């Protein structure tokens, strides 16, 4: 398992030093949730490269654990310590309940090309979500998919019955807990830094993540049975502290937006074929790994349990959530019928 650094008083103090000048200075700070070489890191480095190639500004990238867990870097961004942050809606759901829409199982298609088209063209993603993030002092620059979600467990599973009483790690996200409750499992919220050890010691029986993250984090070493259920894609969002962004010159605002677009295009190219490559690495590294790809009949048994999650989403988000879900479905239908 890759080691991670814990946030320290010194590291945050180093960020605070000179913070007053951060908005005017040319050194911008950007933190994300993943390891070196992972999808969010690819995005961050492409963003950094574009900024530095097209201006005198520099971008300092902080990876997982260097400034704490996901909640820590979001707090630092809202407080203006960081200028940019990458955080998945799985964590942002505490701030923006509507962001949990990505955890309604079987809402998004599994076909990669369709998913990418949806993110490019969706009105919900490109027009509605920026307004929701702005209410929390965040300038949403890009939402993007990272990969299909895969469940890893201590033994093979092929039905909701196989999930019975399995302690599945979830992010601290009420709707994701609802999903695994619907699937028959026991949702177990746990910080990412404790997941490997939890799987190793039996505190957890399984977890979900994109394949590249299962490979990168070594999760297959302690949770070797992989199941493709087709229930969703891991989605993330790149955003800026809104006060910082609004304080930029028009030229720099355009620079940041252009850098976000360039990073998005680069990253979408990067993820194509990434799941297959990561799975090959996992299978080459371990003889204990099994891979189960559910057929349509098996998937339907899980899909039949999705409506209770959608109902829970509507209860959590009210009228705004209902409007967002309606737009989301309309956007998906438009893409599917193209």
mmCIF file of C-alpha atoms in Angstrom:
data_model
loop_
_atom_site.group_PDB
_atom_site.id
_atom_site.type_symbol
_atom_site.label_atom_id
_atom_site.label_comp_id
_atom_site.label_asym_id
_atom_site.label_seq_id
_atom_site.Cartn_x
_atom_site.Cartn_y
_atom_site.Cartn_z
ATOM 1 C CA UNK A 1 0.000 0.000 0.000
ATOM 2 C CA UNK A 2 1.275 3.451 -0.764
ATOM 3 C CA UNK A 3 2.119 5.537 2.262
ATOM 4 C CA UNK A 4 0.299 8.818 2.767
ATOM 5 C CA UNK A 5 1.409 11.905 4.635
ATOM 6 C CA UNK A 6 -0.776 13.278 7.380
ATOM 7 C CA UNK A 7 -1.644 16.951 7.521
ATOM 8 C CA UNK A 8 0.528 18.758 10.016
ATOM 9 C CA UNK A 9 0.409 22.123 11.698
ATOM 10 C CA UNK A 10 3.595 22.956 9.848
ATOM 11 C CA UNK A 11 2.172 22.157 6.408
ATOM 12 C CA UNK A 12 -0.937 24.271 6.922
ATOM 13 C CA UNK A 13 1.190 26.965 8.502
ATOM 14 C CA UNK A 14 3.343 27.007 5.404
ATOM 15 C CA UNK A 15 0.240 27.632 3.334
ATOM 16 C CA UNK A 16 -0.948 30.398 5.619
ATOM 17 C CA UNK A 17 2.414 32.119 5.359
ATOM 18 C CA UNK A 18 1.995 34.733 2.691
ATOM 19 C CA UNK A 19 -1.663 33.865 2.249
ATOM 20 C CA UNK A 20 -2.594 37.544 2.156
ATOM 21 C CA UNK A 21 -0.645 37.973 -1.040
ATOM 22 C CA UNK A 22 -1.922 34.729 -2.604
ATOM 23 C CA UNK A 23 -4.694 36.401 -4.591
ATOM 24 C CA UNK A 24 -2.280 38.942 -6.086
ATOM 25 C CA UNK A 25 0.804 36.740 -6.379
ATOM 26 C CA UNK A 26 1.546 34.418 -9.227
ATOM 27 C CA UNK A 27 1.813 31.199 -7.145
ATOM 28 C CA UNK A 28 -1.528 29.383 -6.974
ATOM 29 C CA UNK A 29 -2.166 26.375 -4.753
ATOM 30 C CA UNK A 30 -4.192 23.386 -5.939
ATOM 31 C CA UNK A 31 -4.990 20.232 -3.925
ATOM 32 C CA UNK A 32 -6.669 17.016 -5.025
ATOM 33 C CA UNK A 33 -7.706 13.653 -3.550
ATOM 34 C CA UNK A 34 -5.512 11.142 -5.364
ATOM 35 C CA UNK A 35 -1.999 9.737 -5.732
ATOM 36 C CA UNK A 36 0.723 10.721 -8.180
ATOM 37 C CA UNK A 37 -0.242 9.638 -11.687
ATOM 38 C CA UNK A 38 -3.929 9.088 -10.879
ATOM 39 C CA UNK A 39 -6.701 10.790 -12.859
ATOM 40 C CA UNK A 40 -7.059 13.890 -10.660
ATOM 41 C CA UNK A 41 -3.279 14.270 -10.695
ATOM 42 C CA UNK A 42 -3.264 14.063 -14.496
ATOM 43 C CA UNK A 43 -5.896 16.807 -14.585
ATOM 44 C CA UNK A 44 -4.046 18.983 -12.059
ATOM 45 C CA UNK A 45 -0.717 18.706 -13.865
ATOM 46 C CA UNK A 46 -2.322 19.493 -17.233
ATOM 47 C CA UNK A 47 -3.962 22.548 -15.650
ATOM 48 C CA UNK A 48 -0.622 23.584 -14.129
ATOM 49 C CA UNK A 49 1.188 23.112 -17.445
ATOM 50 C CA UNK A 50 -1.303 25.264 -19.343
ATOM 51 C CA UNK A 51 -1.176 28.062 -16.761
ATOM 52 C CA UNK A 52 2.608 28.092 -16.659
ATOM 53 C CA UNK A 53 2.988 27.855 -20.439
ATOM 54 C CA UNK A 54 0.574 30.747 -21.045
ATOM 55 C CA UNK A 55 1.367 33.138 -18.192
ATOM 56 C CA UNK A 56 3.917 34.089 -15.561
ATOM 57 C CA UNK A 57 1.851 32.347 -12.876
ATOM 58 C CA UNK A 58 2.896 29.095 -11.221
ATOM 59 C CA UNK A 59 0.734 26.353 -9.721
ATOM 60 C CA UNK A 60 1.740 24.228 -6.723
ATOM 61 C CA UNK A 61 -0.049 20.842 -6.737
ATOM 62 C CA UNK A 62 -0.698 18.960 -3.483
ATOM 63 C CA UNK A 63 -1.639 15.281 -3.664
ATOM 64 C CA UNK A 64 -3.629 13.031 -1.342
ATOM 65 C CA UNK A 65 -2.554 13.244 2.278
ATOM 66 C CA UNK A 66 -0.144 16.137 1.903
ATOM 67 C CA UNK A 67 -2.664 18.583 3.380
ATOM 68 C CA UNK A 68 -5.063 16.083 4.944
ATOM 69 C CA UNK A 69 -8.126 14.212 3.736
ATOM 70 C CA UNK A 70 -10.756 15.454 1.295
ATOM 71 C CA UNK A 71 -12.739 17.374 3.906
ATOM 72 C CA UNK A 72 -9.563 19.188 4.989
ATOM 73 C CA UNK A 73 -8.669 20.472 1.534
ATOM 74 C CA UNK A 74 -12.232 21.638 0.915
ATOM 75 C CA UNK A 75 -12.189 23.622 4.160
ATOM 76 C CA UNK A 76 -8.837 25.124 3.206
ATOM 77 C CA UNK A 77 -10.253 26.166 -0.169
ATOM 78 C CA UNK A 78 -13.347 27.738 1.333
ATOM 79 C CA UNK A 79 -11.100 29.633 3.758
ATOM 80 C CA UNK A 80 -8.916 30.892 0.906
ATOM 81 C CA UNK A 81 -5.784 28.982 1.928
ATOM 82 C CA UNK A 82 -5.993 27.042 -1.323
ATOM 83 C CA UNK A 83 -7.020 28.645 -4.614
ATOM 84 C CA UNK A 84 -8.108 25.425 -6.344
ATOM 85 C CA UNK A 85 -9.408 22.054 -5.198
ATOM 86 C CA UNK A 86 -10.528 18.810 -6.779
ATOM 87 C CA UNK A 87 -13.213 17.033 -4.749
ATOM 88 C CA UNK A 88 -15.755 14.397 -5.684
ATOM 89 C CA UNK A 89 -19.476 14.960 -5.043
ATOM 90 C CA UNK A 90 -19.213 12.020 -2.658
ATOM 91 C CA UNK A 91 -17.689 14.412 -0.155
ATOM 92 C CA UNK A 92 -19.232 17.632 -1.448
ATOM 93 C CA UNK A 93 -22.666 16.119 -0.789
ATOM 94 C CA UNK A 94 -22.427 17.350 2.794
ATOM 95 C CA UNK A 95 -22.240 20.917 1.457
ATOM 96 C CA UNK A 96 -24.379 20.473 -1.633
ATOM 97 C CA UNK A 97 -26.977 17.704 -1.155
ATOM 98 C CA UNK A 98 -27.947 17.831 -4.836
ATOM 99 C CA UNK A 99 -24.409 16.711 -5.776
ATOM 100 C CA UNK A 100 -25.332 13.279 -4.458
ATOM 101 C CA UNK A 101 -27.274 12.684 -7.665
ATOM 102 C CA UNK A 102 -24.230 10.861 -9.034
ATOM 103 C CA UNK A 103 -24.801 8.131 -6.442
ATOM 104 C CA UNK A 104 -28.237 7.123 -7.669
ATOM 105 C CA UNK A 105 -27.362 3.680 -9.050
ATOM 106 C CA UNK A 106 -27.969 2.959 -12.724
ATOM 107 C CA UNK A 107 -28.706 6.581 -13.522
ATOM 108 C CA UNK A 108 -25.597 7.015 -15.671
ATOM 109 C CA UNK A 109 -24.921 4.632 -18.578
ATOM 110 C CA UNK A 110 -21.867 2.369 -18.492
ATOM 111 C CA UNK A 111 -20.783 3.047 -22.067
ATOM 112 C CA UNK A 112 -17.703 5.276 -21.913
ATOM 113 C CA UNK A 113 -18.421 7.242 -25.089
ATOM 114 C CA UNK A 114 -21.981 8.026 -23.958
ATOM 115 C CA UNK A 115 -20.774 9.112 -20.521
ATOM 116 C CA UNK A 116 -18.189 11.480 -22.004
ATOM 117 C CA UNK A 117 -20.756 12.981 -24.368
ATOM 118 C CA UNK A 118 -23.145 13.471 -21.469
ATOM 119 C CA UNK A 119 -20.580 15.406 -19.430
ATOM 120 C CA UNK A 120 -19.793 17.586 -22.440
ATOM 121 C CA UNK A 121 -23.405 18.411 -23.270
ATOM 122 C CA UNK A 122 -25.445 18.112 -20.061
ATOM 123 C CA UNK A 123 -27.333 21.260 -19.069
ATOM 124 C CA UNK A 124 -27.542 19.976 -15.486
ATOM 125 C CA UNK A 125 -23.775 19.651 -15.229
ATOM 126 C CA UNK A 126 -22.714 22.718 -17.178
ATOM 127 C CA UNK A 127 -25.411 25.212 -16.098
ATOM 128 C CA UNK A 128 -27.180 24.058 -12.934
ATOM 129 C CA UNK A 129 -24.266 22.751 -10.904
ATOM 130 C CA UNK A 130 -22.170 25.942 -11.153
ATOM 131 C CA UNK A 131 -25.053 27.809 -9.482
ATOM 132 C CA UNK A 132 -25.234 25.255 -6.653
ATOM 133 C CA UNK A 133 -21.491 25.420 -6.031
ATOM 134 C CA UNK A 134 -21.511 29.217 -6.091
ATOM 135 C CA UNK A 135 -23.854 29.200 -3.093
ATOM 136 C CA UNK A 136 -21.007 27.610 -1.125
ATOM 137 C CA UNK A 137 -18.388 30.137 -2.216
ATOM 138 C CA UNK A 138 -16.996 27.875 -4.927
ATOM 139 C CA UNK A 139 -16.441 28.561 -8.612
ATOM 140 C CA UNK A 140 -17.120 25.261 -10.376
ATOM 141 C CA UNK A 141 -14.745 25.039 -13.307
ATOM 142 C CA UNK A 142 -15.164 21.430 -14.457
ATOM 143 C CA UNK A 143 -17.041 18.267 -13.559
ATOM 144 C CA UNK A 144 -15.645 15.133 -15.115
ATOM 145 C CA UNK A 145 -15.907 11.327 -14.922
ATOM 146 C CA UNK A 146 -12.936 9.232 -13.809
ATOM 147 C CA UNK A 147 -14.079 5.678 -14.350
ATOM 148 C CA UNK A 148 -16.760 3.053 -13.851
ATOM 149 C CA UNK A 149 -17.277 2.041 -10.229
ATOM 150 C CA UNK A 150 -16.180 -1.478 -9.296
ATOM 151 C CA UNK A 151 -16.940 -3.246 -6.022
ATOM 152 C CA UNK A 152 -14.183 -5.233 -4.321
ATOM 153 C CA UNK A 153 -15.004 -7.752 -1.600
ATOM 154 C CA UNK A 154 -13.562 -10.553 0.501
ATOM 155 C CA UNK A 155 -15.369 -13.170 -1.601
ATOM 156 C CA UNK A 156 -17.029 -13.183 -5.032
ATOM 157 C CA UNK A 157 -20.504 -11.651 -5.309
ATOM 158 C CA UNK A 158 -23.070 -11.885 -8.094
ATOM 159 C CA UNK A 159 -26.360 -10.914 -6.421
ATOM 160 C CA UNK A 160 -27.793 -8.627 -3.741
ATOM 161 C CA UNK A 161 -28.127 -11.733 -1.574
ATOM 162 C CA UNK A 162 -24.355 -12.186 -1.732
ATOM 163 C CA UNK A 163 -24.024 -8.644 -0.356
ATOM 164 C CA UNK A 164 -26.092 -9.457 2.725
ATOM 165 C CA UNK A 165 -24.420 -8.073 5.864
ATOM 166 C CA UNK A 166 -21.225 -7.247 3.992
ATOM 167 C CA UNK A 167 -19.598 -4.184 5.576
ATOM 168 C CA UNK A 168 -18.919 -2.019 2.528
ATOM 169 C CA UNK A 169 -16.887 1.140 2.981
ATOM 170 C CA UNK A 170 -18.613 4.278 1.762
ATOM 171 C CA UNK A 171 -17.625 7.907 1.692
ATOM 172 C CA UNK A 172 -19.360 10.062 4.290
ATOM 173 C CA UNK A 173 -22.300 10.477 1.968
ATOM 174 C CA UNK A 174 -25.891 9.702 3.047
ATOM 175 C CA UNK A 175 -27.075 8.696 -0.428
ATOM 176 C CA UNK A 176 -24.149 6.340 -1.033
ATOM 177 C CA UNK A 177 -25.012 4.674 2.272
ATOM 178 C CA UNK A 178 -28.591 4.393 1.013
ATOM 179 C CA UNK A 179 -27.321 2.702 -2.166
ATOM 180 C CA UNK A 180 -25.472 -0.038 -0.307
ATOM 181 C CA UNK A 181 -28.335 -0.463 2.102
ATOM 182 C CA UNK A 182 -30.561 -1.024 -0.938
ATOM 183 C CA UNK A 183 -28.029 -3.516 -2.307
ATOM 184 C CA UNK A 184 -28.350 -5.520 0.923
ATOM 185 C CA UNK A 185 -24.975 -4.572 2.402
ATOM 186 C CA UNK A 186 -24.070 -2.754 5.606
ATOM 187 C CA UNK A 187 -22.724 0.669 4.561
ATOM 188 C CA UNK A 188 -19.715 1.639 6.668
ATOM 189 C CA UNK A 189 -18.484 5.248 6.282
ATOM 190 C CA UNK A 190 -14.721 5.489 6.801
ATOM 191 C CA UNK A 191 -12.017 8.032 5.853
ATOM 192 C CA UNK A 192 -9.936 6.944 2.879
ATOM 193 C CA UNK A 193 -6.749 6.722 4.921
ATOM 194 C CA UNK A 194 -8.268 3.916 7.012
ATOM 195 C CA UNK A 195 -9.687 1.798 4.176
ATOM 196 C CA UNK A 196 -6.692 -0.428 3.377
ATOM 197 C CA UNK A 197 -6.191 -1.295 7.031
ATOM 198 C CA UNK A 198 -9.915 -1.830 7.509
ATOM 199 C CA UNK A 199 -9.992 -4.340 4.658
ATOM 200 C CA UNK A 200 -6.833 -6.007 5.903
ATOM 201 C CA UNK A 201 -8.147 -6.501 9.434
ATOM 202 C CA UNK A 202 -11.729 -7.420 8.548
ATOM 203 C CA UNK A 203 -13.300 -4.225 9.856
ATOM 204 C CA UNK A 204 -14.496 -3.904 6.274
ATOM 205 C CA UNK A 205 -15.608 -6.629 3.860
ATOM 206 C CA UNK A 206 -15.389 -4.479 0.756
ATOM 207 C CA UNK A 207 -15.409 -1.074 -0.920
ATOM 208 C CA UNK A 208 -16.080 0.597 -4.280
ATOM 209 C CA UNK A 209 -13.808 2.636 -6.546
ATOM 210 C CA UNK A 210 -12.741 2.962 -10.180
ATOM 211 C CA UNK A 211 -10.317 0.253 -11.303
ATOM 212 C CA UNK A 212 -7.337 2.607 -11.588
ATOM 213 C CA UNK A 213 -7.754 3.597 -7.921
ATOM 214 C CA UNK A 214 -8.072 -0.048 -6.854
ATOM 215 C CA UNK A 215 -4.757 -0.679 -8.600
ATOM 216 C CA UNK A 216 -3.059 2.523 -7.466
ATOM 217 C CA UNK A 217 -4.078 2.100 -3.816
ATOM 218 C CA UNK A 218 -3.267 -1.612 -3.771
ATOM 219 C CA UNK A 219 -6.800 -2.432 -2.620
ATOM 220 C CA UNK A 220 -6.829 -5.699 -4.583
ATOM 221 C CA UNK A 221 -4.133 -6.977 -2.190
ATOM 222 C CA UNK A 222 -6.617 -7.047 0.691
ATOM 223 C CA UNK A 223 -9.926 -7.140 -1.213
ATOM 224 C CA UNK A 224 -9.227 -9.373 -4.217
ATOM 225 C CA UNK A 225 -12.673 -10.137 -5.630
ATOM 226 C CA UNK A 226 -13.730 -7.517 -8.195
ATOM 227 C CA UNK A 227 -17.325 -7.177 -9.377
ATOM 228 C CA UNK A 228 -18.483 -5.021 -12.284
ATOM 229 C CA UNK A 229 -22.095 -4.199 -11.428
ATOM 230 C CA UNK A 230 -22.545 -1.353 -13.927
ATOM 231 C CA UNK A 231 -24.161 0.830 -11.272
ATOM 232 C CA UNK A 232 -22.280 4.081 -11.761
ATOM 233 C CA UNK A 233 -19.249 6.189 -12.606
ATOM 234 C CA UNK A 234 -16.948 7.983 -10.220
ATOM 235 C CA UNK A 235 -17.381 11.697 -10.838
ATOM 236 C CA UNK A 236 -15.276 14.549 -9.556
ATOM 237 C CA UNK A 237 -15.229 18.333 -9.727
ATOM 238 C CA UNK A 238 -12.483 20.927 -10.022
ATOM 239 C CA UNK A 239 -13.272 24.303 -8.511
ATOM 240 C CA UNK A 240 -11.786 27.548 -7.243
ATOM 241 C CA UNK A 241 -12.335 29.659 -4.168
ATOM 242 C CA UNK A 242 -14.934 32.087 -5.526
ATOM 243 C CA UNK A 243 -13.548 35.214 -3.841
ATOM 244 C CA UNK A 244 -10.145 34.432 -5.330
ATOM 245 C CA UNK A 245 -11.606 33.797 -8.772
ATOM 246 C CA UNK A 246 -13.738 36.929 -8.786
ATOM 247 C CA UNK A 247 -10.709 38.960 -7.758
ATOM 248 C CA UNK A 248 -8.787 37.889 -10.859
ATOM 249 C CA UNK A 249 -8.411 40.127 -13.872
ATOM 250 C CA UNK A 250 -10.593 39.272 -16.867
ATOM 251 C CA UNK A 251 -7.471 38.002 -18.585
ATOM 252 C CA UNK A 252 -6.649 35.633 -15.733
ATOM 253 C CA UNK A 253 -10.239 34.430 -15.458
ATOM 254 C CA UNK A 254 -10.090 33.489 -19.121
ATOM 255 C CA UNK A 255 -6.709 31.854 -18.547
ATOM 256 C CA UNK A 256 -8.106 29.701 -15.721
ATOM 257 C CA UNK A 257 -11.155 28.699 -17.748
ATOM 258 C CA UNK A 258 -9.015 27.842 -20.769
ATOM 259 C CA UNK A 259 -6.634 25.836 -18.574
ATOM 260 C CA UNK A 260 -9.588 23.933 -17.114
ATOM 261 C CA UNK A 261 -10.859 23.099 -20.605
ATOM 262 C CA UNK A 262 -7.404 21.999 -21.742
ATOM 263 C CA UNK A 263 -6.981 19.833 -18.638
ATOM 264 C CA UNK A 264 -10.420 18.323 -19.198
ATOM 265 C CA UNK A 265 -9.682 17.407 -22.818
ATOM 266 C CA UNK A 266 -6.328 15.912 -21.864
ATOM 267 C CA UNK A 267 -7.828 13.912 -19.011
ATOM 268 C CA UNK A 268 -10.706 12.547 -21.070
ATOM 269 C CA UNK A 269 -8.146 11.235 -23.546
ATOM 270 C CA UNK A 270 -6.197 9.753 -20.641
ATOM 271 C CA UNK A 271 -9.080 7.766 -19.134
ATOM 272 C CA UNK A 272 -9.935 5.999 -22.393
ATOM 273 C CA UNK A 273 -8.575 2.492 -22.016
ATOM 274 C CA UNK A 274 -7.309 3.231 -18.499
ATOM 275 C CA UNK A 275 -9.621 0.712 -16.818
ATOM 276 C CA UNK A 276 -8.404 -2.125 -19.041
ATOM 277 C CA UNK A 277 -4.766 -1.218 -18.435
ATOM 278 C CA UNK A 278 -5.276 -1.047 -14.674
ATOM 279 C CA UNK A 279 -7.084 -4.390 -14.590
ATOM 280 C CA UNK A 280 -4.233 -6.010 -16.516
ATOM 281 C CA UNK A 281 -1.758 -4.671 -13.933
ATOM 282 C CA UNK A 282 -3.876 -6.026 -11.078
ATOM 283 C CA UNK A 283 -4.175 -9.472 -12.627
ATOM 284 C CA UNK A 284 -0.455 -9.569 -13.362
ATOM 285 C CA UNK A 285 0.344 -8.619 -9.758
ATOM 286 C CA UNK A 286 -1.933 -11.124 -7.979
ATOM 287 C CA UNK A 287 -3.099 -14.702 -8.579
ATOM 288 C CA UNK A 288 -5.822 -14.285 -5.945
ATOM 289 C CA UNK A 289 -7.822 -11.722 -7.883
ATOM 290 C CA UNK A 290 -11.131 -12.786 -9.409
ATOM 291 C CA UNK A 291 -13.179 -10.678 -11.825
ATOM 292 C CA UNK A 292 -16.962 -11.017 -12.055
ATOM 293 C CA UNK A 293 -18.832 -9.150 -14.780
ATOM 294 C CA UNK A 294 -22.536 -9.396 -14.102
ATOM 295 C CA UNK A 295 -24.809 -10.335 -16.983
ATOM 296 C CA UNK A 296 -28.023 -8.430 -17.722
ATOM 297 C CA UNK A 297 -30.178 -10.662 -15.538
ATOM 298 C CA UNK A 298 -27.800 -10.296 -12.596
ATOM 299 C CA UNK A 299 -27.566 -6.538 -13.094
ATOM 300 C CA UNK A 300 -31.348 -6.279 -13.134
ATOM 301 C CA UNK A 301 -31.499 -7.746 -9.625
ATOM 302 C CA UNK A 302 -29.427 -4.780 -8.422
ATOM 303 C CA UNK A 303 -31.203 -2.276 -10.688
ATOM 304 C CA UNK A 304 -34.546 -3.268 -9.201
ATOM 305 C CA UNK A 305 -33.344 -1.820 -5.899
ATOM 306 C CA UNK A 306 -32.395 1.586 -7.307
ATOM 307 C CA UNK A 307 -35.818 3.289 -6.975
ATOM 308 C CA UNK A 308 -35.534 3.462 -3.184
ATOM 309 C CA UNK A 309 -32.266 5.377 -3.586
ATOM 310 C CA UNK A 310 -33.860 7.824 -6.008
ATOM 311 C CA UNK A 311 -36.705 8.309 -3.539
ATOM 312 C CA UNK A 312 -34.197 8.986 -0.749
ATOM 313 C CA UNK A 313 -32.443 11.560 -2.983
ATOM 314 C CA UNK A 314 -35.714 13.408 -3.504
ATOM 315 C CA UNK A 315 -36.440 13.356 0.232
ATOM 316 C CA UNK A 316 -32.968 14.804 0.955
ATOM 317 C CA UNK A 317 -33.065 17.524 -1.710
ATOM 318 C CA UNK A 318 -36.717 18.533 -2.091
ATOM 319 C CA UNK A 319 -37.964 20.573 -5.035
ATOM 320 C CA UNK A 320 -34.499 21.609 -6.225
ATOM 321 C CA UNK A 321 -33.398 17.993 -6.277
ATOM 322 C CA UNK A 322 -36.506 16.984 -8.205
ATOM 323 C CA UNK A 323 -35.858 19.657 -10.834
ATOM 324 C CA UNK A 324 -32.213 18.635 -11.117
ATOM 325 C CA UNK A 325 -33.103 14.956 -11.488
ATOM 326 C CA UNK A 326 -35.648 15.780 -14.188
ATOM 327 C CA UNK A 327 -33.055 17.810 -16.100
ATOM 328 C CA UNK A 328 -30.423 15.108 -15.574
ATOM 329 C CA UNK A 329 -32.708 12.468 -17.076
ATOM 330 C CA UNK A 330 -33.637 14.745 -19.980
ATOM 331 C CA UNK A 331 -29.946 15.349 -20.696
ATOM 332 C CA UNK A 332 -29.250 11.614 -20.599
ATOM 333 C CA UNK A 333 -32.145 10.901 -22.943
ATOM 334 C CA UNK A 334 -30.899 13.531 -25.404
ATOM 335 C CA UNK A 335 -27.440 11.975 -25.444
ATOM 336 C CA UNK A 336 -28.763 8.418 -25.707
ATOM 337 C CA UNK A 337 -30.978 9.326 -28.676
ATOM 338 C CA UNK A 338 -28.252 11.085 -30.637
#
